[in-house]
Amino acid sequence: MRAQATEFLRALRRHRESGASGASGASGASGGAGAPGGGTGAGASAPGRAAPPADDVDAVRALRRAARRISGTLHTFQPLLDASWAEEMRPELAWLSGTLALEHAYASRLERLLQALHRLSGSAAFPAPRPVGRAAATVPAGVPAPARPASPDRGSLTVGAAKAGALLDRQLTLARTRAHSTALQALGSSRFHAVADKVALLASEVPLRATGRPDRGPAPATSASGPGTAPFDLRPLAAAAEERLTDAVTALPLVAAGSPYNAQALVHGLSPDPAPHPQDAPWHQVRLLLRLHRYALEALAGADTGDTGDTEAAVDVRLLAAGEALDRHRDASEAAAAAAQAARTPRIAPATAYALGVLHADQRHEVEAARYAFQHSWRKEPIRLP
């Protein structure tokens, strides 16, 4: 936790420096919280604004990553920490991480959907995917993607692809712009300054429960010098996190995930019901539990040294592959939901609705492929990185 708190403060300082150099009129914030002058998303900016510097994009990504890891560690090891402090800190970190993630999510979703339209229709007549991440600082927005010749059997899809891409671009760009403004407001708010101040204290002292050891050193954990030498043993709580993950995976329909096609996955998304797909929620929950389990393993591996670089090497390769599959599952399911929502727009042309329907089906196939990849990875024997 202390290492992640230090990373949070380092990213905060990078964000302040890049924001001050990349935007005129940017000013520092009290309590070391940094100025919100730079962009907060993955290289996306509001219309008419210059793209944020790549350093600022990386700094915000690192800031979001550190906040997410601290929050996850608090969730797993909360019984060892001061109860009131942990209960107050967790929702604030979740708010910060979620707010900073929105703009990147909308930008990545738009890029994914437009690339899928390019692939499905072979047409470049609709808005090209805008660069996300570091490429946004060097590639001008609006540069068209290279055209691909449309095959004869794609005629019906190509007719509606242009309008479908334009509709998705309008909807997701508007959502991304609003998320950008929300993130800027969040980084300049007193609420964020309070979170930054608490993380700054966490970098020097972990608030343990009252019955913990009296000194002000780093958080104790399983000691390499032998059992019973540390006031707290992290292993039982880490094992509980692993058990929750195992139970959630056991409840998944892995047999169905072994099939390359799931026709029922298309029924809900094409219905008028705008609610989230009922099949996706258990998989999203497994993704969160898998992340908590990985953070717990990293805490065990880095408890003695506090070196986060070494903790990455201790992660099971199987967990990495499973996590990547679940990330693809999340991205594809959210992209399919965005296509379905766009298809519900009133008074759109039949060709546009058809293109969006094909796009939705394509993304649901990606969902099924990600589920298959997860179950294939999960059932393998654990392999440790050297």
mmCIF file of C-alpha atoms in Angstrom:
data_model
loop_
_atom_site.group_PDB
_atom_site.id
_atom_site.type_symbol
_atom_site.label_atom_id
_atom_site.label_comp_id
_atom_site.label_asym_id
_atom_site.label_seq_id
_atom_site.Cartn_x
_atom_site.Cartn_y
_atom_site.Cartn_z
ATOM 1 C CA MET A 1 0.000 0.000 0.000
ATOM 2 C CA ARG A 2 2.807 2.387 0.794
ATOM 3 C CA ALA A 3 4.426 1.642 -2.564
ATOM 4 C CA GLN A 4 1.162 2.296 -4.411
ATOM 5 C CA ALA A 5 0.615 5.488 -2.421
ATOM 6 C CA THR A 6 4.077 6.635 -3.490
ATOM 7 C CA GLU A 7 3.210 5.806 -7.107
ATOM 8 C CA PHE A 8 -0.022 7.802 -6.726
ATOM 9 C CA LEU A 9 1.901 10.864 -5.545
ATOM 10 C CA ARG A 10 4.509 10.453 -8.273
ATOM 11 C CA ALA A 11 1.801 10.314 -10.942
ATOM 12 C CA LEU A 12 0.117 13.312 -9.342
ATOM 13 C CA ARG A 13 3.316 15.317 -9.594
ATOM 14 C CA ARG A 14 3.780 14.278 -13.246
ATOM 15 C CA HIS A 15 0.208 15.313 -13.985
ATOM 16 C CA ARG A 16 0.763 18.699 -12.370
ATOM 17 C CA GLU A 17 3.967 19.317 -14.300
ATOM 18 C CA SER A 18 2.565 18.204 -17.658
ATOM 19 C CA GLY A 19 -0.655 20.133 -17.073
ATOM 20 C CA ALA A 20 1.241 23.303 -16.238
ATOM 21 C CA SER A 21 3.447 23.005 -19.310
ATOM 22 C CA GLY A 22 0.753 21.852 -21.704
ATOM 23 C CA ALA A 23 -2.024 24.296 -20.882
ATOM 24 C CA SER A 24 -1.903 28.065 -20.438
ATOM 25 C CA GLY A 25 -3.293 29.400 -17.242
ATOM 26 C CA ALA A 26 -2.901 26.130 -15.343
ATOM 27 C CA SER A 27 -2.265 26.657 -11.676
ATOM 28 C CA GLY A 28 -1.153 24.382 -8.870
ATOM 29 C CA ALA A 29 -3.579 22.973 -6.381
ATOM 30 C CA SER A 30 -3.269 23.049 -2.662
ATOM 31 C CA GLY A 31 -2.092 20.030 -0.756
ATOM 32 C CA GLY A 32 0.029 18.765 -3.692
ATOM 33 C CA ALA A 33 -3.085 17.787 -5.644
ATOM 34 C CA GLY A 34 -1.878 19.232 -8.952
ATOM 35 C CA ALA A 35 -3.657 21.320 -11.523
ATOM 36 C CA PRO A 36 -6.365 19.970 -13.742
ATOM 37 C CA GLY A 37 -5.089 21.924 -16.711
ATOM 38 C CA GLY A 38 -4.224 18.925 -18.872
ATOM 39 C CA GLY A 39 -6.570 16.344 -20.346
ATOM 40 C CA THR A 40 -7.638 13.534 -18.113
ATOM 41 C CA GLY A 41 -8.573 10.867 -20.561
ATOM 42 C CA ALA A 42 -6.664 8.645 -22.873
ATOM 43 C CA GLY A 43 -5.569 11.358 -25.221
ATOM 44 C CA ALA A 44 -9.055 12.631 -25.969
ATOM 45 C CA SER A 45 -10.053 16.262 -25.645
ATOM 46 C CA ALA A 46 -13.147 18.291 -26.178
ATOM 47 C CA PRO A 47 -13.837 19.674 -29.657
ATOM 48 C CA GLY A 48 -11.677 22.682 -30.457
ATOM 49 C CA ARG A 49 -9.041 21.832 -27.839
ATOM 50 C CA ALA A 50 -5.547 20.578 -28.481
ATOM 51 C CA ALA A 51 -4.807 17.002 -27.527
ATOM 52 C CA PRO A 52 -3.227 16.703 -24.066
ATOM 53 C CA PRO A 53 0.470 15.883 -23.864
ATOM 54 C CA ALA A 54 1.416 12.224 -23.860
ATOM 55 C CA ASP A 55 3.079 12.664 -20.451
ATOM 56 C CA ASP A 56 -0.200 13.925 -19.025
ATOM 57 C CA VAL A 57 -2.082 10.959 -20.482
ATOM 58 C CA ASP A 58 0.409 8.542 -18.935
ATOM 59 C CA ALA A 59 0.314 10.392 -15.618
ATOM 60 C CA VAL A 60 -3.465 10.171 -15.374
ATOM 61 C CA ARG A 61 -3.365 6.499 -16.309
ATOM 62 C CA ALA A 62 -0.814 5.858 -13.558
ATOM 63 C CA LEU A 63 -2.902 7.908 -11.135
ATOM 64 C CA ARG A 64 -5.990 5.841 -11.904
ATOM 65 C CA ARG A 65 -4.029 2.593 -11.668
ATOM 66 C CA ALA A 66 -2.564 3.451 -8.260
ATOM 67 C CA ALA A 67 -5.952 4.513 -6.886
ATOM 68 C CA ARG A 68 -7.507 1.267 -8.115
ATOM 69 C CA ARG A 69 -4.781 -0.855 -6.532
ATOM 70 C CA ILE A 70 -4.959 0.929 -3.197
ATOM 71 C CA SER A 71 -8.741 0.520 -3.177
ATOM 72 C CA GLY A 72 -8.437 -3.181 -4.017
ATOM 73 C CA THR A 73 -5.892 -3.738 -1.258
ATOM 74 C CA LEU A 74 -8.155 -1.968 1.214
ATOM 75 C CA HIS A 75 -11.011 -4.244 0.190
ATOM 76 C CA THR A 76 -9.045 -7.442 0.813
ATOM 77 C CA PHE A 77 -7.102 -6.473 3.924
ATOM 78 C CA GLN A 78 -9.617 -4.151 5.571
ATOM 79 C CA PRO A 79 -9.854 -6.266 8.784
ATOM 80 C CA LEU A 80 -6.204 -5.400 9.503
ATOM 81 C CA LEU A 81 -6.684 -1.661 9.064
ATOM 82 C CA ASP A 82 -8.318 1.071 11.053
ATOM 83 C CA ALA A 83 -12.011 0.493 10.354
ATOM 84 C CA SER A 84 -13.187 4.102 10.155
ATOM 85 C CA TRP A 85 -10.265 5.153 7.966
ATOM 86 C CA ALA A 86 -10.697 2.237 5.544
ATOM 87 C CA GLU A 87 -14.469 2.712 5.258
ATOM 88 C CA GLU A 88 -13.948 6.382 4.483
ATOM 89 C CA MET A 89 -11.071 5.863 2.069
ATOM 90 C CA ARG A 90 -12.399 3.068 -0.147
ATOM 91 C CA PRO A 91 -15.401 4.881 -1.689
ATOM 92 C CA GLU A 92 -13.296 7.971 -2.335
ATOM 93 C CA LEU A 93 -10.669 5.982 -4.218
ATOM 94 C CA ALA A 94 -13.378 4.149 -6.153
ATOM 95 C CA TRP A 95 -14.942 7.496 -7.090
ATOM 96 C CA LEU A 96 -11.611 8.866 -8.301
ATOM 97 C CA SER A 97 -10.656 5.774 -10.277
ATOM 98 C CA GLY A 98 -14.083 5.497 -11.885
ATOM 99 C CA THR A 99 -14.226 9.178 -12.798
ATOM 100 C CA LEU A 100 -10.802 9.168 -14.433
ATOM 101 C CA ALA A 101 -11.586 5.968 -16.340
ATOM 102 C CA LEU A 102 -14.730 7.194 -18.091
ATOM 103 C CA GLU A 103 -13.158 9.281 -20.837
ATOM 104 C CA HIS A 104 -10.709 6.555 -21.794
ATOM 105 C CA ALA A 105 -13.540 4.024 -21.815
ATOM 106 C CA TYR A 106 -15.658 6.065 -24.221
ATOM 107 C CA ALA A 107 -12.686 6.768 -26.502
ATOM 108 C CA SER A 108 -11.665 3.110 -26.611
ATOM 109 C CA ARG A 109 -15.262 2.031 -27.212
ATOM 110 C CA LEU A 110 -15.638 4.384 -30.151
ATOM 111 C CA GLU A 111 -12.347 3.241 -31.647
ATOM 112 C CA ARG A 112 -13.337 -0.410 -31.246
ATOM 113 C CA LEU A 113 -16.722 0.048 -32.890
ATOM 114 C CA LEU A 114 -15.436 2.091 -35.823
ATOM 115 C CA GLN A 115 -12.665 -0.399 -36.460
ATOM 116 C CA ALA A 116 -15.255 -3.189 -36.420
ATOM 117 C CA LEU A 117 -17.341 -1.287 -38.965
ATOM 118 C CA HIS A 118 -14.271 -0.897 -41.163
ATOM 119 C CA ARG A 119 -13.594 -4.607 -40.902
ATOM 120 C CA LEU A 120 -17.183 -5.696 -41.506
ATOM 121 C CA SER A 121 -18.034 -3.349 -44.346
ATOM 122 C CA GLY A 122 -14.668 -2.548 -45.904
ATOM 123 C CA SER A 123 -15.802 1.072 -46.144
ATOM 124 C CA ALA A 124 -13.982 4.192 -44.996
ATOM 125 C CA ALA A 125 -16.979 6.447 -45.596
ATOM 126 C CA PHE A 126 -17.635 6.956 -41.890
ATOM 127 C CA PRO A 127 -15.523 8.719 -39.231
ATOM 128 C CA ALA A 128 -12.127 7.098 -38.740
ATOM 129 C CA PRO A 129 -11.212 5.831 -35.285
ATOM 130 C CA ARG A 130 -9.565 8.543 -33.249
ATOM 131 C CA PRO A 131 -6.230 7.694 -31.659
ATOM 132 C CA VAL A 132 -6.276 6.646 -28.030
ATOM 133 C CA GLY A 133 -3.430 6.940 -25.564
ATOM 134 C CA ARG A 134 0.050 8.052 -26.536
ATOM 135 C CA ALA A 135 -0.798 8.170 -30.247
ATOM 136 C CA ALA A 136 -3.298 10.950 -29.569
ATOM 137 C CA ALA A 137 -0.482 13.370 -28.841
ATOM 138 C CA THR A 138 1.120 12.889 -32.245
ATOM 139 C CA VAL A 139 -1.680 11.925 -34.651
ATOM 140 C CA PRO A 140 -4.160 14.712 -35.512
ATOM 141 C CA ALA A 141 -7.799 13.919 -34.886
ATOM 142 C CA GLY A 142 -9.958 13.349 -37.905
ATOM 143 C CA VAL A 143 -7.272 11.771 -40.099
ATOM 144 C CA PRO A 144 -9.144 9.179 -42.189
ATOM 145 C CA ALA A 145 -8.202 5.552 -41.917
ATOM 146 C CA PRO A 146 -6.961 3.844 -45.078
ATOM 147 C CA ALA A 147 -9.833 2.692 -47.225
ATOM 148 C CA ARG A 148 -10.477 -0.957 -47.812
ATOM 149 C CA PRO A 149 -12.271 -2.204 -50.912
ATOM 150 C CA ALA A 150 -15.734 -3.492 -50.144
ATOM 151 C CA SER A 151 -16.502 -6.972 -51.313
ATOM 152 C CA PRO A 152 -19.672 -7.458 -53.404
ATOM 153 C CA ASP A 153 -21.540 -9.299 -50.630
ATOM 154 C CA ARG A 154 -21.123 -6.375 -48.247
ATOM 155 C CA GLY A 155 -23.260 -3.968 -50.203
ATOM 156 C CA SER A 156 -26.189 -3.859 -47.787
ATOM 157 C CA LEU A 157 -23.896 -3.302 -44.823
ATOM 158 C CA THR A 158 -21.818 -0.658 -46.566
ATOM 159 C CA VAL A 159 -24.917 1.434 -47.302
ATOM 160 C CA GLY A 160 -25.670 1.897 -43.603
ATOM 161 C CA ALA A 161 -22.103 1.784 -42.277
ATOM 162 C CA ALA A 162 -21.435 5.475 -42.896
ATOM 163 C CA LYS A 163 -24.492 6.671 -41.018
ATOM 164 C CA ALA A 164 -24.006 4.067 -38.291
ATOM 165 C CA GLY A 165 -20.428 5.235 -37.768
ATOM 166 C CA ALA A 166 -21.498 8.883 -37.722
ATOM 167 C CA LEU A 167 -24.225 8.129 -35.175
ATOM 168 C CA LEU A 168 -21.819 6.256 -32.914
ATOM 169 C CA ASP A 169 -19.276 9.036 -33.276
ATOM 170 C CA ARG A 170 -21.795 11.675 -32.202
ATOM 171 C CA GLN A 171 -23.101 9.723 -29.232
ATOM 172 C CA LEU A 172 -19.793 8.490 -27.848
ATOM 173 C CA THR A 173 -17.912 11.723 -28.523
ATOM 174 C CA LEU A 174 -20.565 13.631 -26.606
ATOM 175 C CA ALA A 175 -20.286 11.163 -23.728
ATOM 176 C CA ARG A 176 -16.490 11.397 -23.833
ATOM 177 C CA THR A 177 -16.568 15.200 -23.785
ATOM 178 C CA ARG A 178 -18.840 15.173 -20.752
ATOM 179 C CA ALA A 179 -16.576 12.651 -19.031
ATOM 180 C CA HIS A 180 -13.584 14.888 -19.808
ATOM 181 C CA SER A 181 -15.278 17.867 -18.171
ATOM 182 C CA THR A 182 -16.300 15.760 -15.183
ATOM 183 C CA ALA A 183 -12.721 14.551 -14.717
ATOM 184 C CA LEU A 184 -11.350 18.095 -14.900
ATOM 185 C CA GLN A 185 -13.827 19.213 -12.261
ATOM 186 C CA ALA A 186 -12.983 16.230 -10.088
ATOM 187 C CA LEU A 187 -9.224 16.895 -10.209
ATOM 188 C CA GLY A 188 -9.813 20.487 -9.164
ATOM 189 C CA SER A 189 -12.284 19.747 -6.392
ATOM 190 C CA SER A 190 -11.733 19.836 -2.665
ATOM 191 C CA ARG A 191 -12.852 16.219 -2.553
ATOM 192 C CA PHE A 192 -9.881 15.196 -4.680
ATOM 193 C CA HIS A 193 -7.520 17.315 -2.594
ATOM 194 C CA ALA A 194 -8.737 15.508 0.521
ATOM 195 C CA VAL A 195 -8.084 12.141 -1.119
ATOM 196 C CA ALA A 196 -4.594 13.247 -2.176
ATOM 197 C CA ASP A 197 -3.807 14.395 1.347
ATOM 198 C CA LYS A 198 -4.868 11.035 2.794
ATOM 199 C CA VAL A 199 -2.819 9.141 0.236
ATOM 200 C CA ALA A 200 0.179 11.334 1.108
ATOM 201 C CA LEU A 201 -0.164 10.237 4.735
ATOM 202 C CA LEU A 202 -0.560 6.632 3.622
ATOM 203 C CA ALA A 203 2.796 6.804 1.854
ATOM 204 C CA SER A 204 4.512 7.215 5.231
ATOM 205 C CA GLU A 205 2.188 5.335 7.580
ATOM 206 C CA VAL A 206 -0.442 2.635 7.114
ATOM 207 C CA PRO A 207 -3.305 3.128 9.620
ATOM 208 C CA LEU A 208 -3.480 -0.260 11.305
ATOM 209 C CA ARG A 209 -6.210 -1.337 13.660
ATOM 210 C CA ALA A 210 -5.874 -0.279 17.292
ATOM 211 C CA THR A 211 -4.575 -3.668 18.414
ATOM 212 C CA GLY A 212 -1.698 -3.535 15.948
ATOM 213 C CA ARG A 213 1.885 -2.787 16.758
ATOM 214 C CA PRO A 214 2.545 0.655 18.261
ATOM 215 C CA ASP A 215 5.364 1.808 15.992
ATOM 216 C CA ARG A 216 4.785 3.862 12.841
ATOM 217 C CA GLY A 217 6.545 1.590 10.364
ATOM 218 C CA PRO A 218 5.178 0.104 7.152
ATOM 219 C CA ALA A 219 2.255 -2.282 7.085
ATOM 220 C CA PRO A 220 3.237 -5.658 8.532
ATOM 221 C CA ALA A 221 2.621 -8.802 6.565
ATOM 222 C CA THR A 222 3.716 -12.376 6.354
ATOM 223 C CA SER A 223 7.325 -12.296 7.328
ATOM 224 C CA ALA A 224 10.022 -14.086 5.409
ATOM 225 C CA SER A 225 11.887 -14.624 8.668
ATOM 226 C CA GLY A 226 9.370 -17.184 9.836
ATOM 227 C CA PRO A 227 5.770 -17.611 10.952
ATOM 228 C CA GLY A 228 4.577 -15.769 13.979
ATOM 229 C CA THR A 229 7.151 -12.966 13.784
ATOM 230 C CA ALA A 230 4.776 -10.472 12.197
ATOM 231 C CA PRO A 231 1.826 -8.982 14.113
ATOM 232 C CA PHE A 232 -0.457 -9.613 11.151
ATOM 233 C CA ASP A 233 -0.533 -12.494 8.707
ATOM 234 C CA LEU A 234 -1.838 -11.522 5.278
ATOM 235 C CA ARG A 235 -2.192 -15.088 4.078
ATOM 236 C CA PRO A 236 -5.665 -15.886 5.544
ATOM 237 C CA LEU A 237 -7.220 -12.789 3.951
ATOM 238 C CA ALA A 238 -5.452 -13.460 0.653
ATOM 239 C CA ALA A 239 -6.743 -17.041 0.770
ATOM 240 C CA ALA A 240 -10.258 -15.728 1.386
ATOM 241 C CA ALA A 241 -9.963 -13.528 -1.719
ATOM 242 C CA GLU A 242 -8.881 -16.560 -3.736
ATOM 243 C CA GLU A 243 -11.787 -18.590 -2.368
ATOM 244 C CA ARG A 244 -14.293 -15.911 -3.386
ATOM 245 C CA LEU A 245 -12.835 -15.949 -6.883
ATOM 246 C CA THR A 246 -12.958 -19.738 -7.099
ATOM 247 C CA ASP A 247 -16.584 -19.809 -5.974
ATOM 248 C CA ALA A 248 -17.547 -17.176 -8.544
ATOM 249 C CA VAL A 249 -15.780 -19.041 -11.352
ATOM 250 C CA THR A 250 -17.465 -22.286 -10.308
ATOM 251 C CA ALA A 251 -20.856 -20.589 -10.734
ATOM 252 C CA LEU A 252 -20.031 -19.571 -14.325
ATOM 253 C CA PRO A 253 -21.428 -21.665 -17.203
ATOM 254 C CA LEU A 254 -17.995 -22.745 -18.398
ATOM 255 C CA VAL A 255 -19.518 -25.606 -20.367
ATOM 256 C CA ALA A 256 -21.509 -23.104 -22.430
ATOM 257 C CA ALA A 257 -18.400 -20.941 -22.711
ATOM 258 C CA GLY A 258 -16.689 -23.851 -24.407
ATOM 259 C CA SER A 259 -19.059 -23.504 -27.355
ATOM 260 C CA PRO A 260 -18.032 -21.076 -30.112
ATOM 261 C CA TYR A 261 -21.572 -19.735 -30.501
ATOM 262 C CA ASN A 262 -24.264 -18.775 -28.023
ATOM 263 C CA ALA A 263 -27.485 -17.812 -29.795
ATOM 264 C CA GLN A 264 -29.164 -16.677 -26.574
ATOM 265 C CA ALA A 265 -26.546 -13.946 -26.225
ATOM 266 C CA LEU A 266 -28.108 -12.060 -29.146
ATOM 267 C CA VAL A 267 -31.711 -12.081 -27.963
ATOM 268 C CA HIS A 268 -31.494 -9.578 -25.125
ATOM 269 C CA GLY A 269 -29.227 -7.046 -26.827
ATOM 270 C CA LEU A 270 -31.538 -6.661 -29.824
ATOM 271 C CA SER A 271 -34.650 -6.296 -27.664
ATOM 272 C CA PRO A 272 -36.112 -2.906 -26.677
ATOM 273 C CA ASP A 273 -34.932 -3.454 -23.096
ATOM 274 C CA PRO A 274 -31.974 -1.086 -22.461
ATOM 275 C CA ALA A 275 -30.906 -2.927 -19.282
ATOM 276 C CA PRO A 276 -27.448 -4.563 -19.205
ATOM 277 C CA HIS A 277 -27.145 -8.008 -20.727
ATOM 278 C CA PRO A 278 -28.158 -10.540 -18.030
ATOM 279 C CA GLN A 279 -25.426 -13.001 -19.035
ATOM 280 C CA ASP A 280 -22.607 -10.511 -18.547
ATOM 281 C CA ALA A 281 -22.943 -9.590 -14.863
ATOM 282 C CA PRO A 282 -21.414 -12.807 -13.416
ATOM 283 C CA TRP A 283 -18.437 -12.491 -15.759
ATOM 284 C CA HIS A 284 -17.876 -8.866 -14.765
ATOM 285 C CA GLN A 285 -17.963 -9.921 -11.116
ATOM 286 C CA VAL A 286 -15.353 -12.607 -11.773
ATOM 287 C CA ARG A 287 -13.182 -10.001 -13.451
ATOM 288 C CA LEU A 288 -13.282 -7.807 -10.335
ATOM 289 C CA LEU A 289 -12.593 -10.755 -8.021
ATOM 290 C CA LEU A 290 -9.700 -11.877 -10.204
ATOM 291 C CA ARG A 291 -8.197 -8.424 -9.974
ATOM 292 C CA LEU A 292 -8.524 -8.449 -6.169
ATOM 293 C CA HIS A 293 -6.887 -11.871 -6.045
ATOM 294 C CA ARG A 294 -3.955 -10.644 -8.137
ATOM 295 C CA TYR A 295 -3.524 -7.598 -5.913
ATOM 296 C CA ALA A 296 -3.524 -9.852 -2.855
ATOM 297 C CA LEU A 297 -0.811 -12.042 -4.371
ATOM 298 C CA GLU A 298 1.253 -8.971 -5.163
ATOM 299 C CA ALA A 299 0.844 -7.765 -1.587
ATOM 300 C CA LEU A 300 2.108 -11.107 -0.298
ATOM 301 C CA ALA A 301 5.064 -11.129 -2.682
ATOM 302 C CA GLY A 302 6.073 -7.531 -2.017
ATOM 303 C CA ALA A 303 5.317 -7.346 1.701
ATOM 304 C CA ASP A 304 8.936 -7.513 2.765
ATOM 305 C CA THR A 305 10.601 -5.352 0.105
ATOM 306 C CA GLY A 306 7.760 -3.102 -1.027
ATOM 307 C CA ASP A 307 9.155 -3.415 -4.556
ATOM 308 C CA THR A 308 6.220 -3.463 -6.993
ATOM 309 C CA GLY A 309 8.538 -4.379 -9.845
ATOM 310 C CA ASP A 310 9.248 -7.729 -8.231
ATOM 311 C CA THR A 311 5.614 -8.428 -7.418
ATOM 312 C CA GLU A 312 4.699 -8.513 -11.090
ATOM 313 C CA ALA A 313 7.078 -11.430 -11.604
ATOM 314 C CA ALA A 314 5.296 -13.399 -8.862
ATOM 315 C CA VAL A 315 1.933 -13.353 -10.625
ATOM 316 C CA ASP A 316 0.653 -16.601 -12.109
ATOM 317 C CA VAL A 317 0.782 -16.579 -15.908
ATOM 318 C CA ARG A 318 -2.602 -18.290 -15.930
ATOM 319 C CA LEU A 319 -4.106 -15.369 -14.018
ATOM 320 C CA LEU A 320 -2.617 -12.887 -16.468
ATOM 321 C CA ALA A 321 -4.124 -14.700 -19.450
ATOM 322 C CA ALA A 322 -7.486 -15.073 -17.707
ATOM 323 C CA GLY A 323 -7.484 -11.391 -16.777
ATOM 324 C CA GLU A 324 -6.760 -10.344 -20.357
ATOM 325 C CA ALA A 325 -9.629 -12.503 -21.581
ATOM 326 C CA LEU A 326 -12.014 -10.926 -19.081
ATOM 327 C CA ASP A 327 -10.847 -7.449 -20.081
ATOM 328 C CA ARG A 328 -11.682 -8.281 -23.702
ATOM 329 C CA HIS A 329 -15.024 -9.626 -22.506
ATOM 330 C CA ARG A 330 -15.799 -6.347 -20.735
ATOM 331 C CA ASP A 331 -14.772 -4.226 -23.727
ATOM 332 C CA ALA A 332 -16.787 -6.302 -26.202
ATOM 333 C CA SER A 333 -19.906 -6.438 -24.038
ATOM 334 C CA GLU A 334 -19.880 -2.674 -23.482
ATOM 335 C CA ALA A 335 -19.293 -2.062 -27.196
ATOM 336 C CA ALA A 336 -22.217 -4.344 -28.041
ATOM 337 C CA ALA A 337 -24.403 -2.433 -25.595
ATOM 338 C CA ALA A 338 -23.380 0.867 -27.221
ATOM 339 C CA ALA A 339 -24.285 -0.485 -30.664
ATOM 340 C CA ALA A 340 -27.644 -1.710 -29.361
ATOM 341 C CA GLN A 341 -28.330 1.664 -27.741
ATOM 342 C CA ALA A 342 -27.524 3.470 -30.980
ATOM 343 C CA ALA A 343 -29.872 1.115 -32.845
ATOM 344 C CA ARG A 344 -32.699 2.233 -30.535
ATOM 345 C CA THR A 345 -32.329 5.849 -31.741
ATOM 346 C CA PRO A 346 -35.726 6.971 -33.083
ATOM 347 C CA ARG A 347 -36.266 7.471 -36.805
ATOM 348 C CA ILE A 348 -32.988 6.041 -38.084
ATOM 349 C CA ALA A 349 -32.832 4.573 -41.570
ATOM 350 C CA PRO A 350 -33.329 0.808 -41.952
ATOM 351 C CA ALA A 351 -29.866 0.455 -43.478
ATOM 352 C CA THR A 352 -28.362 2.193 -40.439
ATOM 353 C CA ALA A 353 -30.250 -0.072 -38.065
ATOM 354 C CA TYR A 354 -29.102 -3.086 -40.050
ATOM 355 C CA ALA A 355 -25.453 -2.037 -39.846
ATOM 356 C CA LEU A 356 -25.772 -1.496 -36.092
ATOM 357 C CA GLY A 357 -27.409 -4.902 -35.712
ATOM 358 C CA VAL A 358 -24.553 -6.587 -37.552
ATOM 359 C CA LEU A 359 -22.100 -4.633 -35.415
ATOM 360 C CA HIS A 360 -23.883 -5.731 -32.252
ATOM 361 C CA ALA A 361 -23.800 -9.378 -33.332
ATOM 362 C CA ASP A 362 -20.093 -9.075 -34.140
ATOM 363 C CA GLN A 363 -19.314 -7.750 -30.662
ATOM 364 C CA ARG A 364 -21.419 -10.450 -28.996
ATOM 365 C CA HIS A 365 -19.357 -13.000 -30.910
ATOM 366 C CA GLU A 366 -16.283 -11.298 -29.445
ATOM 367 C CA VAL A 367 -17.855 -11.732 -26.005
ATOM 368 C CA GLU A 368 -18.263 -15.463 -26.583
ATOM 369 C CA ALA A 369 -14.693 -15.727 -27.874
ATOM 370 C CA ALA A 370 -13.422 -14.001 -24.721
ATOM 371 C CA ARG A 371 -15.409 -16.397 -22.536
ATOM 372 C CA TYR A 372 -13.949 -19.340 -24.395
ATOM 373 C CA ALA A 373 -10.433 -17.924 -23.974
ATOM 374 C CA PHE A 374 -11.039 -17.459 -20.245
ATOM 375 C CA GLN A 375 -12.234 -20.986 -19.606
ATOM 376 C CA HIS A 376 -9.358 -22.316 -21.709
ATOM 377 C CA SER A 377 -6.860 -20.340 -19.618
ATOM 378 C CA TRP A 378 -8.487 -21.034 -16.269
ATOM 379 C CA ARG A 379 -8.450 -24.794 -16.638
ATOM 380 C CA LYS A 380 -4.742 -24.902 -17.334
ATOM 381 C CA GLU A 381 -2.272 -25.793 -14.628
ATOM 382 C CA PRO A 382 -0.789 -22.764 -12.813
ATOM 383 C CA ILE A 383 2.499 -21.589 -14.291
ATOM 384 C CA ARG A 384 4.775 -19.170 -12.484
ATOM 385 C CA LEU A 385 6.856 -16.556 -14.199
ATOM 386 C CA PRO A 386 10.621 -17.117 -13.682
#
